[in-house]
Every structure is written in structure tokens, then in C-alpha cells.
PDB file of C-alpha atoms in Angstrom:
ATOM      1  CA  MET A1424      -9.902 -14.304 -12.346  1.00  0.00           C
ATOM      2  CA  PRO A1425      -9.039 -17.934 -13.146  1.00  0.00           C
ATOM      3  CA  TYR A1426      -5.678 -17.948 -11.354  1.00  0.00           C
ATOM      4  CA  LEU A1427      -7.315 -16.827  -8.119  1.00  0.00           C
ATOM      5  CA  ASP A1428      -9.998 -19.470  -8.537  1.00  0.00           C
ATOM      6  CA  ILE A1429      -7.191 -22.018  -8.693  1.00  0.00           C
ATOM      7  CA  ILE A1430      -5.320 -20.637  -5.676  1.00  0.00           C
ATOM      8  CA  ILE A1431      -8.431 -20.302  -3.494  1.00  0.00           C
ATOM      9  CA  LYS A1432      -9.545 -23.828  -4.383  1.00  0.00           C
ATOM     10  CA  GLU A1433      -6.144 -25.194  -3.396  1.00  0.00           C
ATOM     11  CA  LEU A1434      -6.235 -23.267  -0.111  1.00  0.00           C
ATOM     12  CA  GLU A1435      -9.679 -24.684   0.634  1.00  0.00           C
ATOM     13  CA  ILE A1436      -8.505 -28.284   0.179  1.00  0.00           C
ATOM     14  CA  GLY A1437      -5.463 -27.659   2.379  1.00  0.00           C
ATOM     15  CA  ASN A1438      -2.663 -27.541  -0.193  1.00  0.00           C
ATOM     16  CA  VAL A1439       0.251 -26.765   2.125  1.00  0.00           C
ATOM     17  CA  PHE A1440       2.601 -25.755  -0.698  1.00  0.00           C
ATOM     18  CA  ILE A1441       0.146 -23.146  -2.027  1.00  0.00           C
ATOM     19  CA  GLU A1442      -0.592 -21.896   1.485  1.00  0.00           C
ATOM     20  CA  LYS A1443       3.106 -21.319   2.140  1.00  0.00           C
ATOM     21  CA  THR A1444       3.601 -19.675  -1.259  1.00  0.00           C
ATOM     22  CA  PHE A1445       0.524 -17.463  -1.715  1.00  0.00           C
ATOM     23  CA  GLY A1446      -1.252 -17.566   1.639  1.00  0.00           C
ATOM     24  CA  ASN A1447       0.165 -14.179   2.607  1.00  0.00           C
ATOM     25  CA  ASN A1448       1.207 -12.225  -0.486  1.00  0.00           C
ATOM     26  CA  LEU A1449      -0.124 -12.783  -4.006  1.00  0.00           C
ATOM     27  CA  HIS A1450       2.330 -10.460  -5.737  1.00  0.00           C
ATOM     28  CA  PHE A1451       5.746 -11.088  -7.299  1.00  0.00           C
ATOM     29  CA  GLY A1452       8.883 -11.128  -5.211  1.00  0.00           C
ATOM     30  CA  TYR A1453      11.828  -8.712  -5.325  1.00  0.00           C
ATOM     31  CA  TRP A1454      15.391 -10.051  -5.257  1.00  0.00           C
ATOM     32  CA  ASP A1455      18.421  -7.761  -4.845  1.00  0.00           C
ATOM     33  CA  LEU A1456      20.397  -9.965  -7.288  1.00  0.00           C
ATOM     34  CA  THR A1457      23.667  -9.531  -5.401  1.00  0.00           C
ATOM     35  CA  SER A1458      23.881 -13.321  -5.273  1.00  0.00           C
ATOM     36  CA  LYS A1459      22.066 -16.330  -6.743  1.00  0.00           C
ATOM     37  CA  PRO A1460      18.334 -15.822  -6.086  1.00  0.00           C
ATOM     38  CA  ASN A1461      16.774 -18.122  -3.516  1.00  0.00           C
ATOM     39  CA  THR A1462      13.554 -19.222  -5.202  1.00  0.00           C
ATOM     40  CA  SER A1463      12.499 -21.740  -2.578  1.00  0.00           C
ATOM     41  CA  ILE A1464       9.232 -21.146  -0.728  1.00  0.00           C
ATOM     42  CA  GLU A1465      11.208 -19.515   2.077  1.00  0.00           C
ATOM     43  CA  GLY A1466      13.132 -17.379  -0.405  1.00  0.00           C
ATOM     44  CA  PHE A1467       9.931 -16.270  -2.109  1.00  0.00           C
ATOM     45  CA  GLU A1468       8.392 -15.289   1.234  1.00  0.00           C
ATOM     46  CA  ILE A1469      11.394 -13.073   1.943  1.00  0.00           C
ATOM     47  CA  ALA A1470      11.280 -11.646  -1.592  1.00  0.00           C
ATOM     48  CA  SER A1471       7.544 -10.898  -1.260  1.00  0.00           C
ATOM     49  CA  ARG A1472       8.142  -8.906   1.919  1.00  0.00           C
ATOM     50  CA  ARG A1473      11.079  -7.229   0.220  1.00  0.00           C
ATOM     51  CA  MET A1474       8.701  -6.131  -2.553  1.00  0.00           C
ATOM     52  CA  ASN A1475       6.532  -4.440   0.057  1.00  0.00           C
ATOM     53  CA  GLU A1476       9.590  -2.651   1.412  1.00  0.00           C
ATOM     54  CA  VAL A1477      10.850  -1.513  -1.988  1.00  0.00           C
ATOM     55  CA  CYS A1478       7.421  -0.245  -3.034  1.00  0.00           C
ATOM     56  CA  LEU A1479       6.351   1.433   0.183  1.00  0.00           C
ATOM     57  CA  SER A1480       9.231   2.073   2.605  1.00  0.00           C
ATOM     58  CA  GLY A1481      10.554   5.584   2.405  1.00  0.00           C
ATOM     59  CA  ARG A1482       7.398   6.850   0.719  1.00  0.00           C
ATOM     60  CA  ILE A1483       5.583   7.490   3.996  1.00  0.00           C
ATOM     61  CA  GLU A1484       6.460  10.905   5.351  1.00  0.00           C
ATOM     62  CA  THR A1485       5.012  10.197   8.780  1.00  0.00           C
ATOM     63  CA  HIS A1486       4.407   6.848  10.479  1.00  0.00           C
ATOM     64  CA  GLU A1487       1.651   7.923  12.839  1.00  0.00           C
ATOM     65  CA  ASN A1488      -1.986   8.917  12.508  1.00  0.00           C
ATOM     66  CA  ILE A1489      -2.358   8.433   8.775  1.00  0.00           C
ATOM     67  CA  SER A1490      -4.964   6.808   6.533  1.00  0.00           C
ATOM     68  CA  VAL A1491      -3.756   4.119   4.136  1.00  0.00           C
ATOM     69  CA  LEU A1492      -5.778   2.367   1.426  1.00  0.00           C
ATOM     70  CA  ASP A1493      -4.766  -0.859  -0.335  1.00  0.00           C
ATOM     71  CA  VAL A1494      -6.811  -1.242  -3.532  1.00  0.00           C
ATOM     72  CA  GLY A1495      -6.937  -4.860  -4.663  1.00  0.00           C
ATOM     73  CA  CYS A1496      -5.674  -6.057  -1.284  1.00  0.00           C
ATOM     74  CA  GLY A1497      -5.734  -9.782  -2.048  1.00  0.00           C
ATOM     75  CA  PHE A1498      -5.391 -11.778   1.171  1.00  0.00           C
ATOM     76  CA  GLY A1499      -4.229  -8.689   3.096  1.00  0.00           C
ATOM     77  CA  GLY A1500      -0.531  -9.513   3.326  1.00  0.00           C
ATOM     78  CA  THR A1501       0.759  -6.071   2.340  1.00  0.00           C
ATOM     79  CA  LEU A1502      -1.644  -4.345   4.709  1.00  0.00           C
ATOM     80  CA  ARG A1503      -0.487  -6.644   7.537  1.00  0.00           C
ATOM     81  CA  TRP A1504       3.077  -5.609   6.677  1.00  0.00           C
ATOM     82  CA  MET A1505       1.967  -1.972   6.805  1.00  0.00           C
ATOM     83  CA  ASP A1506       0.527  -2.601  10.276  1.00  0.00           C
ATOM     84  CA  GLU A1507       4.093  -3.245  11.435  1.00  0.00           C
ATOM     85  CA  GLN A1508       5.308   0.082  10.002  1.00  0.00           C
ATOM     86  CA  VAL A1509       2.817   2.668  11.301  1.00  0.00           C
ATOM     87  CA  LYS A1510       1.019   3.528  14.541  1.00  0.00           C
ATOM     88  CA  GLY A1511      -2.394   4.942  15.391  1.00  0.00           C
ATOM     89  CA  SER A1512      -3.470   4.813  11.756  1.00  0.00           C
ATOM     90  CA  ILE A1513      -6.440   3.617   9.724  1.00  0.00           C
ATOM     91  CA  LEU A1514      -5.459   0.808   7.352  1.00  0.00           C
ATOM     92  CA  SER A1515      -8.109  -0.142   4.802  1.00  0.00           C
ATOM     93  CA  GLY A1516      -8.096  -2.876   2.191  1.00  0.00           C
ATOM     94  CA  ILE A1517     -10.658  -3.350  -0.558  1.00  0.00           C
ATOM     95  CA  ASN A1518     -11.219  -6.021  -3.173  1.00  0.00           C
ATOM     96  CA  ILE A1519     -14.066  -6.754  -5.546  1.00  0.00           C
ATOM     97  CA  ASP A1520     -13.860 -10.481  -4.725  1.00  0.00           C
ATOM     98  CA  PRO A1521     -15.697 -11.361  -1.460  1.00  0.00           C
ATOM     99  CA  ARG A1522     -13.659 -14.574  -1.123  1.00  0.00           C
ATOM    100  CA  GLN A1523     -10.392 -12.655  -0.927  1.00  0.00           C
ATOM    101  CA  ILE A1524     -11.816 -10.240   1.635  1.00  0.00           C
ATOM    102  CA  GLU A1525     -13.027 -13.118   3.802  1.00  0.00           C
ATOM    103  CA  ILE A1526      -9.584 -14.762   3.685  1.00  0.00           C
ATOM    104  CA  ALA A1527      -7.927 -11.421   4.498  1.00  0.00           C
ATOM    105  CA  LYS A1528     -10.143 -11.040   7.573  1.00  0.00           C
ATOM    106  CA  GLN A1529      -9.409 -14.578   8.713  1.00  0.00           C
ATOM    107  CA  LYS A1530      -5.659 -14.126   8.360  1.00  0.00           C
ATOM    108  CA  SER A1531      -5.427 -10.661   9.911  1.00  0.00           C
ATOM    109  CA  ASN A1532      -5.387  -9.679  13.552  1.00  0.00           C
ATOM    110  CA  LEU A1533      -7.782  -6.773  13.391  1.00  0.00           C
ATOM    111  CA  ASP A1534      -6.721  -5.752  16.915  1.00  0.00           C
ATOM    112  CA  SER A1535      -3.428  -4.121  15.981  1.00  0.00           C
ATOM    113  CA  SER A1536      -0.619  -4.084  18.545  1.00  0.00           C
ATOM    114  CA  ASN A1537       0.376  -0.690  17.114  1.00  0.00           C
ATOM    115  CA  GLY A1538      -3.027   0.848  17.762  1.00  0.00           C
ATOM    116  CA  ASN A1539      -4.025   0.816  14.104  1.00  0.00           C
ATOM    117  CA  ILE A1540      -7.575   0.308  12.897  1.00  0.00           C
ATOM    118  CA  ILE A1541      -7.558  -2.423  10.233  1.00  0.00           C
ATOM    119  CA  GLU A1542     -10.569  -2.978   8.003  1.00  0.00           C
ATOM    120  CA  PHE A1543     -11.339  -4.959   4.879  1.00  0.00           C
ATOM    121  CA  LYS A1544     -14.379  -4.493   2.663  1.00  0.00           C
ATOM    122  CA  VAL A1545     -15.764  -5.576  -0.688  1.00  0.00           C
ATOM    123  CA  ALA A1546     -15.607  -2.625  -3.062  1.00  0.00           C
ATOM    124  CA  SER A1547     -14.622  -1.643  -6.593  1.00  0.00           C
ATOM    125  CA  ALA A1548     -11.525   0.282  -7.620  1.00  0.00           C
ATOM    126  CA  MET A1549     -13.796   2.123 -10.063  1.00  0.00           C
ATOM    127  CA  ASP A1550     -15.865   3.604  -7.218  1.00  0.00           C
ATOM    128  CA  LEU A1551     -13.795   3.932  -4.060  1.00  0.00           C
ATOM    129  CA  PRO A1552     -16.116   4.073  -1.013  1.00  0.00           C
ATOM    130  CA  TYR A1553     -14.168   6.844   0.703  1.00  0.00           C
ATOM    131  CA  ALA A1554     -14.676  10.560   1.140  1.00  0.00           C
ATOM    132  CA  ASN A1555     -12.854  13.172  -0.886  1.00  0.00           C
ATOM    133  CA  GLU A1556      -9.356  13.944   0.422  1.00  0.00           C
ATOM    134  CA  SER A1557      -9.483  11.243   3.097  1.00  0.00           C
ATOM    135  CA  GLN A1558      -6.338   9.146   2.431  1.00  0.00           C
ATOM    136  CA  ASN A1559      -2.645   9.932   2.928  1.00  0.00           C
ATOM    137  CA  LEU A1560      -1.440   6.941   0.944  1.00  0.00           C
ATOM    138  CA  ILE A1561      -3.099   4.739  -1.674  1.00  0.00           C
ATOM    139  CA  PHE A1562      -1.332   1.759  -3.162  1.00  0.00           C
ATOM    140  CA  SER A1563      -2.280  -1.001  -5.577  1.00  0.00           C
ATOM    141  CA  LEU A1564       0.183  -3.773  -6.364  1.00  0.00           C
ATOM    142  CA  GLU A1565      -0.179  -5.696  -9.627  1.00  0.00           C
ATOM    143  CA  CYS A1566      -3.875  -4.916 -10.038  1.00  0.00           C
ATOM    144  CA  MET A1567      -3.969  -2.289 -12.760  1.00  0.00           C
ATOM    145  CA  SER A1568      -4.331  -4.710 -15.672  1.00  0.00           C
ATOM    146  CA  HIS A1569      -7.322  -6.322 -13.947  1.00  0.00           C
ATOM    147  CA  PHE A1570      -9.197  -3.048 -13.471  1.00  0.00           C
ATOM    148  CA  PRO A1571     -11.767  -2.222 -16.185  1.00  0.00           C
ATOM    149  CA  SER A1572     -10.125   1.192 -16.599  1.00  0.00           C
ATOM    150  CA  ARG A1573      -6.809   2.506 -15.335  1.00  0.00           C
ATOM    151  CA  LYS A1574      -8.006   6.037 -16.055  1.00  0.00           C
ATOM    152  CA  ILE A1575     -11.093   5.759 -13.840  1.00  0.00           C
ATOM    153  CA  PHE A1576      -8.995   4.317 -11.014  1.00  0.00           C
ATOM    154  CA  LEU A1577      -6.533   7.204 -11.297  1.00  0.00           C
ATOM    155  CA  GLN A1578      -9.454   9.644 -11.169  1.00  0.00           C
ATOM    156  CA  GLU A1579     -10.834   7.965  -8.062  1.00  0.00           C
ATOM    157  CA  ALA A1580      -7.417   7.841  -6.394  1.00  0.00           C
ATOM    158  CA  TYR A1581      -6.905  11.547  -7.030  1.00  0.00           C
ATOM    159  CA  ARG A1582     -10.324  12.334  -5.569  1.00  0.00           C
ATOM    160  CA  VAL A1583      -9.732  10.327  -2.400  1.00  0.00           C
ATOM    161  CA  LEU A1584      -6.129  11.388  -1.726  1.00  0.00           C
ATOM    162  CA  LYS A1585      -5.437  14.266   0.619  1.00  0.00           C
ATOM    163  CA  PRO A1586      -3.413  17.171  -0.788  1.00  0.00           C
ATOM    164  CA  GLY A1587       0.196  16.052  -0.608  1.00  0.00           C
ATOM    165  CA  GLY A1588      -0.881  12.396  -0.540  1.00  0.00           C
ATOM    166  CA  THR A1589       0.888   9.687  -2.522  1.00  0.00           C
ATOM    167  CA  LEU A1590      -0.326   7.052  -4.972  1.00  0.00           C
ATOM    168  CA  ILE A1591       1.879   3.997  -5.514  1.00  0.00           C
ATOM    169  CA  ILE A1592       1.129   1.296  -8.051  1.00  0.00           C
ATOM    170  CA  THR A1593       3.012  -1.511  -9.740  1.00  0.00           C
ATOM    171  CA  ASP A1594       2.317  -2.377 -13.345  1.00  0.00           C
ATOM    172  CA  TRP A1595       3.919  -3.935 -16.391  1.00  0.00           C
ATOM    173  CA  LEU A1596       4.640  -1.198 -18.937  1.00  0.00           C
ATOM    174  CA  MET A1597       4.814  -2.203 -22.566  1.00  0.00           C
ATOM    175  CA  ASN A1598       6.664  -0.812 -25.541  1.00  0.00           C
ATOM    176  CA  HIS A1599       3.866  -0.689 -28.116  1.00  0.00           C
ATOM    177  CA  THR A1600       6.340  -0.679 -31.013  1.00  0.00           C
ATOM    178  CA  SER A1601       7.848  -3.903 -29.688  1.00  0.00           C
ATOM    179  CA  ILE A1602       4.386  -5.449 -29.414  1.00  0.00           C
ATOM    180  CA  ILE A1603       3.728  -4.728 -33.088  1.00  0.00           C
ATOM    181  CA  LYS A1604       7.085  -6.247 -34.070  1.00  0.00           C
ATOM    182  CA  ASN A1605       6.253  -9.348 -32.007  1.00  0.00           C
ATOM    183  CA  LEU A1606       2.582  -9.485 -32.905  1.00  0.00           C
ATOM    184  CA  PHE A1607       2.657 -13.152 -33.903  1.00  0.00           C
ATOM    185  CA  LEU A1608       4.058 -14.072 -30.486  1.00  0.00           C
ATOM    186  CA  PHE A1609       1.152 -12.321 -28.773  1.00  0.00           C
ATOM    187  CA  ILE A1610      -1.502 -13.743 -31.085  1.00  0.00           C
ATOM    188  CA  ARG A1611      -0.164 -17.266 -30.654  1.00  0.00           C
ATOM    189  CA  ASN A1612      -0.052 -17.112 -26.853  1.00  0.00           C
ATOM    190  CA  ILE A1613      -2.719 -14.652 -25.717  1.00  0.00           C
ATOM    191  CA  LYS A1614      -5.393 -17.333 -25.207  1.00  0.00           C
ATOM    192  CA  LYS A1615      -3.083 -19.303 -22.907  1.00  0.00           C
ATOM    193  CA  SER A1616      -2.554 -16.172 -20.844  1.00  0.00           C
ATOM    194  CA  GLN A1617      -6.280 -15.438 -20.710  1.00  0.00           C
ATOM    195  CA  ARG A1618      -7.045 -18.969 -19.515  1.00  0.00           C
ATOM    196  CA  LEU A1619      -5.004 -18.174 -16.401  1.00  0.00           C
ATOM    197  CA  TYR A1620      -5.400 -14.429 -15.881  1.00  0.00           C
ATOM    198  CA  GLY A1621      -8.642 -13.666 -17.717  1.00  0.00           C
ATOM    199  CA  LYS A1622      -9.069 -10.800 -20.146  1.00  0.00           C
ATOM    200  CA  ARG A1623      -7.041  -7.801 -19.066  1.00  0.00           C
ATOM    201  CA  SER A1624      -7.237  -4.152 -20.028  1.00  0.00           C
ATOM    202  CA  LEU A1625      -4.832  -2.902 -22.672  1.00  0.00           C
ATOM    203  CA  PRO A1626      -1.430  -2.017 -21.210  1.00  0.00           C
ATOM    204  CA  TYR A1627      -0.180   1.527 -20.721  1.00  0.00           C
ATOM    205  CA  ASN A1628       3.247   2.887 -21.436  1.00  0.00           C
ATOM    206  CA  LYS A1629       5.008   5.581 -19.425  1.00  0.00           C
ATOM    207  CA  LYS A1630       3.798   8.401 -21.682  1.00  0.00           C
ATOM    208  CA  LYS A1631       0.130   7.453 -21.310  1.00  0.00           C
ATOM    209  CA  TYR A1632       0.378   7.202 -17.532  1.00  0.00           C
ATOM    210  CA  LYS A1633       1.993  10.636 -17.341  1.00  0.00           C
ATOM    211  CA  THR A1634      -0.499  12.226 -19.723  1.00  0.00           C
ATOM    212  CA  ILE A1635      -3.545  11.050 -17.774  1.00  0.00           C
ATOM    213  CA  ALA A1636      -2.091  11.554 -14.301  1.00  0.00           C
ATOM    214  CA  TYR A1637      -0.794  15.065 -14.942  1.00  0.00           C
ATOM    215  CA  LYS A1638      -4.060  16.079 -16.570  1.00  0.00           C
ATOM    216  CA  LEU A1639      -5.865  15.002 -13.392  1.00  0.00           C
ATOM    217  CA  GLY A1640      -3.531  17.153 -11.313  1.00  0.00           C
ATOM    218  CA  PHE A1641      -0.982  14.644 -10.073  1.00  0.00           C
ATOM    219  CA  THR A1642       2.640  15.761  -9.887  1.00  0.00           C
ATOM    220  CA  LYS A1643       6.089  14.268  -9.325  1.00  0.00           C
ATOM    221  CA  GLY A1644       5.644  11.118 -11.382  1.00  0.00           C
ATOM    222  CA  MET A1645       8.269   8.469 -10.668  1.00  0.00           C
ATOM    223  CA  PHE A1646       8.854   5.297 -12.694  1.00  0.00           C
ATOM    224  CA  LEU A1647      11.269   2.718 -11.316  1.00  0.00           C
ATOM    225  CA  ASP A1648      12.036  -0.267 -13.559  1.00  0.00           C
ATOM    226  CA  ILE A1649      12.607  -3.324 -11.351  1.00  0.00           C
ATOM    227  CA  ASN A1650      11.888  -5.922 -14.015  1.00  0.00           C
ATOM    228  CA  GLU A1651      15.145  -7.848 -13.532  1.00  0.00           C
ATOM    229  CA  ASN A1652      14.557  -8.066  -9.775  1.00  0.00           C
ATOM    230  CA  THR A1653      11.194  -9.790 -10.262  1.00  0.00           C
ATOM    231  CA  LEU A1654      12.187 -12.404 -12.855  1.00  0.00           C
ATOM    232  CA  PRO A1655      13.178 -15.102 -10.315  1.00  0.00           C
ATOM    233  CA  SER A1656       9.471 -15.298  -9.413  1.00  0.00           C
ATOM    234  CA  PHE A1657       8.939 -17.328 -12.575  1.00  0.00           C
ATOM    235  CA  ASP A1658      11.325 -20.012 -11.322  1.00  0.00           C
ATOM    236  CA  LEU A1659       9.061 -20.570  -8.331  1.00  0.00           C
ATOM    237  CA  PHE A1660       5.902 -20.411 -10.449  1.00  0.00           C
ATOM    238  CA  ARG A1661       7.108 -23.427 -12.427  1.00  0.00           C
ATOM    239  CA  ASP A1662       7.403 -25.316  -9.142  1.00  0.00           C
ATOM    240  CA  VAL A1663       3.953 -24.081  -8.106  1.00  0.00           C
ATOM    241  CA  ALA A1664       2.442 -25.519 -11.288  1.00  0.00           C
ATOM    242  CA  SER A1665       3.676 -28.992 -10.394  1.00  0.00           C
ATOM    243  CA  HIS A1666       1.652 -28.828  -7.161  1.00  0.00           C
ATOM    244  CA  LEU A1667      -1.671 -27.939  -8.798  1.00  0.00           C
ATOM    245  CA  GLY A1668      -2.932 -31.287 -10.078  1.00  0.00           C
ATOM    246  CA  ASN A1669      -5.472 -30.783 -12.859  1.00  0.00           C
ATOM    247  CA  SER A1670      -4.673 -27.050 -13.043  1.00  0.00           C
ATOM    248  CA  GLU A1671      -0.961 -27.587 -13.740  1.00  0.00           C
ATOM    249  CA  THR A1672      -1.151 -27.027 -17.502  1.00  0.00           C
ATOM    250  CA  ILE A1673      -3.232 -23.846 -17.266  1.00  0.00           C
ATOM    251  CA  PHE A1674      -0.925 -22.340 -14.647  1.00  0.00           C
ATOM    252  CA  ARG A1675       2.278 -23.379 -16.405  1.00  0.00           C
ATOM    253  CA  GLU A1676       1.292 -22.250 -19.904  1.00  0.00           C
ATOM    254  CA  GLY A1677      -0.161 -18.936 -18.702  1.00  0.00           C
ATOM    255  CA  ASN A1678       3.034 -18.042 -16.887  1.00  0.00           C
ATOM    256  CA  GLU A1679       5.303 -19.248 -19.697  1.00  0.00           C
ATOM    257  CA  PHE A1680       3.962 -16.497 -21.945  1.00  0.00           C
ATOM    258  CA  SER A1681       4.336 -13.869 -19.193  1.00  0.00           C
ATOM    259  CA  GLU A1682       7.898 -15.001 -18.580  1.00  0.00           C
ATOM    260  CA  ILE A1683       8.813 -14.798 -22.273  1.00  0.00           C
ATOM    261  CA  ILE A1684       7.641 -11.216 -22.718  1.00  0.00           C
ATOM    262  CA  CYS A1685       9.187 -10.098 -19.412  1.00  0.00           C
ATOM    263  CA  ARG A1686      12.560 -11.701 -20.101  1.00  0.00           C
ATOM    264  CA  ARG A1687      12.596 -10.221 -23.618  1.00  0.00           C
ATOM    265  CA  GLY A1688      11.794  -6.799 -22.185  1.00  0.00           C
ATOM    266  CA  LEU A1689       8.535  -6.465 -24.124  1.00  0.00           C
ATOM    267  CA  SER A1690       6.751  -6.021 -20.794  1.00  0.00           C
ATOM    268  CA  ARG A1691       8.674  -4.513 -17.897  1.00  0.00           C
ATOM    269  CA  TYR A1692       7.686  -4.419 -14.229  1.00  0.00           C
ATOM    270  CA  HIS A1693       7.633  -0.869 -12.796  1.00  0.00           C
ATOM    271  CA  ILE A1694       6.917   0.841  -9.509  1.00  0.00           C
ATOM    272  CA  ILE A1695       4.997   4.004 -10.333  1.00  0.00           C
ATOM    273  CA  SER A1696       4.176   6.823  -7.967  1.00  0.00           C
ATOM    274  CA  PHE A1697       2.486  10.210  -8.143  1.00  0.00           C
ATOM    275  CA  ARG A1698       1.923  12.987  -5.630  1.00  0.00           C
ATOM    276  CA  LYS A1699      -1.284  14.976  -5.348  1.00  0.00           C
TER     277      LYS A1699
END
């Protein structure tokens, strides 16, 4: 993915701004919007941790002796946050990119103070390297559009989850009617987006997620629209672009299109969960 190539390159040359911004969490932030959003580096770090809390806190029925899998774990920031929340558990992170796994290992203290076993490995979301009914919780934040097939991932997640286990994902859901009405906007800007994020799988809407998940056997689907809470991330991304040298234009233009469709509500950020 081009945007990760950019970020990893900047980390390798010691770009302090990028390290402070994306060195821990690669996902969007969550702001409560009770006051003016703090979109400084420090504010984004708090908002990134807050996203972990909103997505995952309260969805873990027990905080001891569980198995947790982060699919598309990035640099391991969310799994390190999870290490603070549970005890005596197995925390696993996978990513198809060996560079991200290596960075995750370097940044993580694999000797958990809470007695957790923390492991990172290179693996595909399309073929999870875990036994049937082995995980209590599977989560994947902002990765679904990068997977070759959402359906295959859902099948794999269902296979690997224990009965009663929970799947949590975040994804941008699109109103397909709105896309058709704004087709020229998408045609005009899609190449700019692909230069930054690569080619992504076609988006799902709520109905398609439910149809596939329920057919697999999942139950208790929950869709929480937090689009407005994530929009301040774009303010920081504009600042990020100015710190990227030759990659500034690619990063800025790619995110401009994403910001337009999110602010217009054509693409809305959701937390989605299902129970097996």
C-alpha cells in the first residue's frame, strides 16, 4: 500500500513528526466533540487511544485468560493497548506486510507485565493461521477495504472464533445510491485516492454485511456510526502532508478525496460487531 510505503520510509529516515503521529497507531482518531477538537500530535495520540477504547472497551466479557487476534495489526499499537486491559491472555497480531510485523516486534515489550503472551506474525486475513474455535475476540480496524475479499475474511473469522466469541471491525459504509448520484466526483478523484491507498475492494453497505454475516451464522449485528467523531483526523493529515517532502502531493490529494466523501456523508465510518 503506497501510504504505508511513505510512512515506513519516513520512519526509517528518522522523521520525528511521523514517528509521533503514526509510530504507535495507524488508524483514525476518535474525538468526543464536546469541545473544539485538539488536532495537534498530542491530541491525535489521545484520540487514537480513545478509538481503541470506543471500539473494544466493554466488548470483552472477561479480562483474564482469553485469546485475542488483531488482523491487520499495523505497528501493534492497538494490541499494546489491549495488553494493558487483560491478564494471562494470548494476544496475537498478524499482517501480510513483513515490515509492519518487524516494526511491531521492535516497538512491543513481548514480556507483558500482565502475564500476557504477545506474538506477531506475517499472515493473510484470507487464511488465518489459527485453529477452529480458538479465539475469544477478533478485531480488525480500518483494514477491510484492503482485504481482497471481505466475505472470505468473515468466513475465516467465523471459523476461528469460539462459540460466543466477538468480531469487531471498523469500515467505511457507503450509500450506493449516493455513489451513483455523485459518480463524476468518484471518477474524477479515484486515481488520486489509489495513488495513496492503492486499489481497494468495493465497499459494502449495512445490508450486505448483515446478509453475509448472518448467512455464515453470526448473530447480534451492531452498527455504530461514528463518522463525525473521526473527521478531525483530516485536519491533522493536512499537517502530516507538509512534513512528507516529495510525497506531500500524493498524501494531500489522496486524503482530500477521502475527506470530501466523508464530510458529505457518502462514506461513513462505522464500528461493526457480530457475535458467533
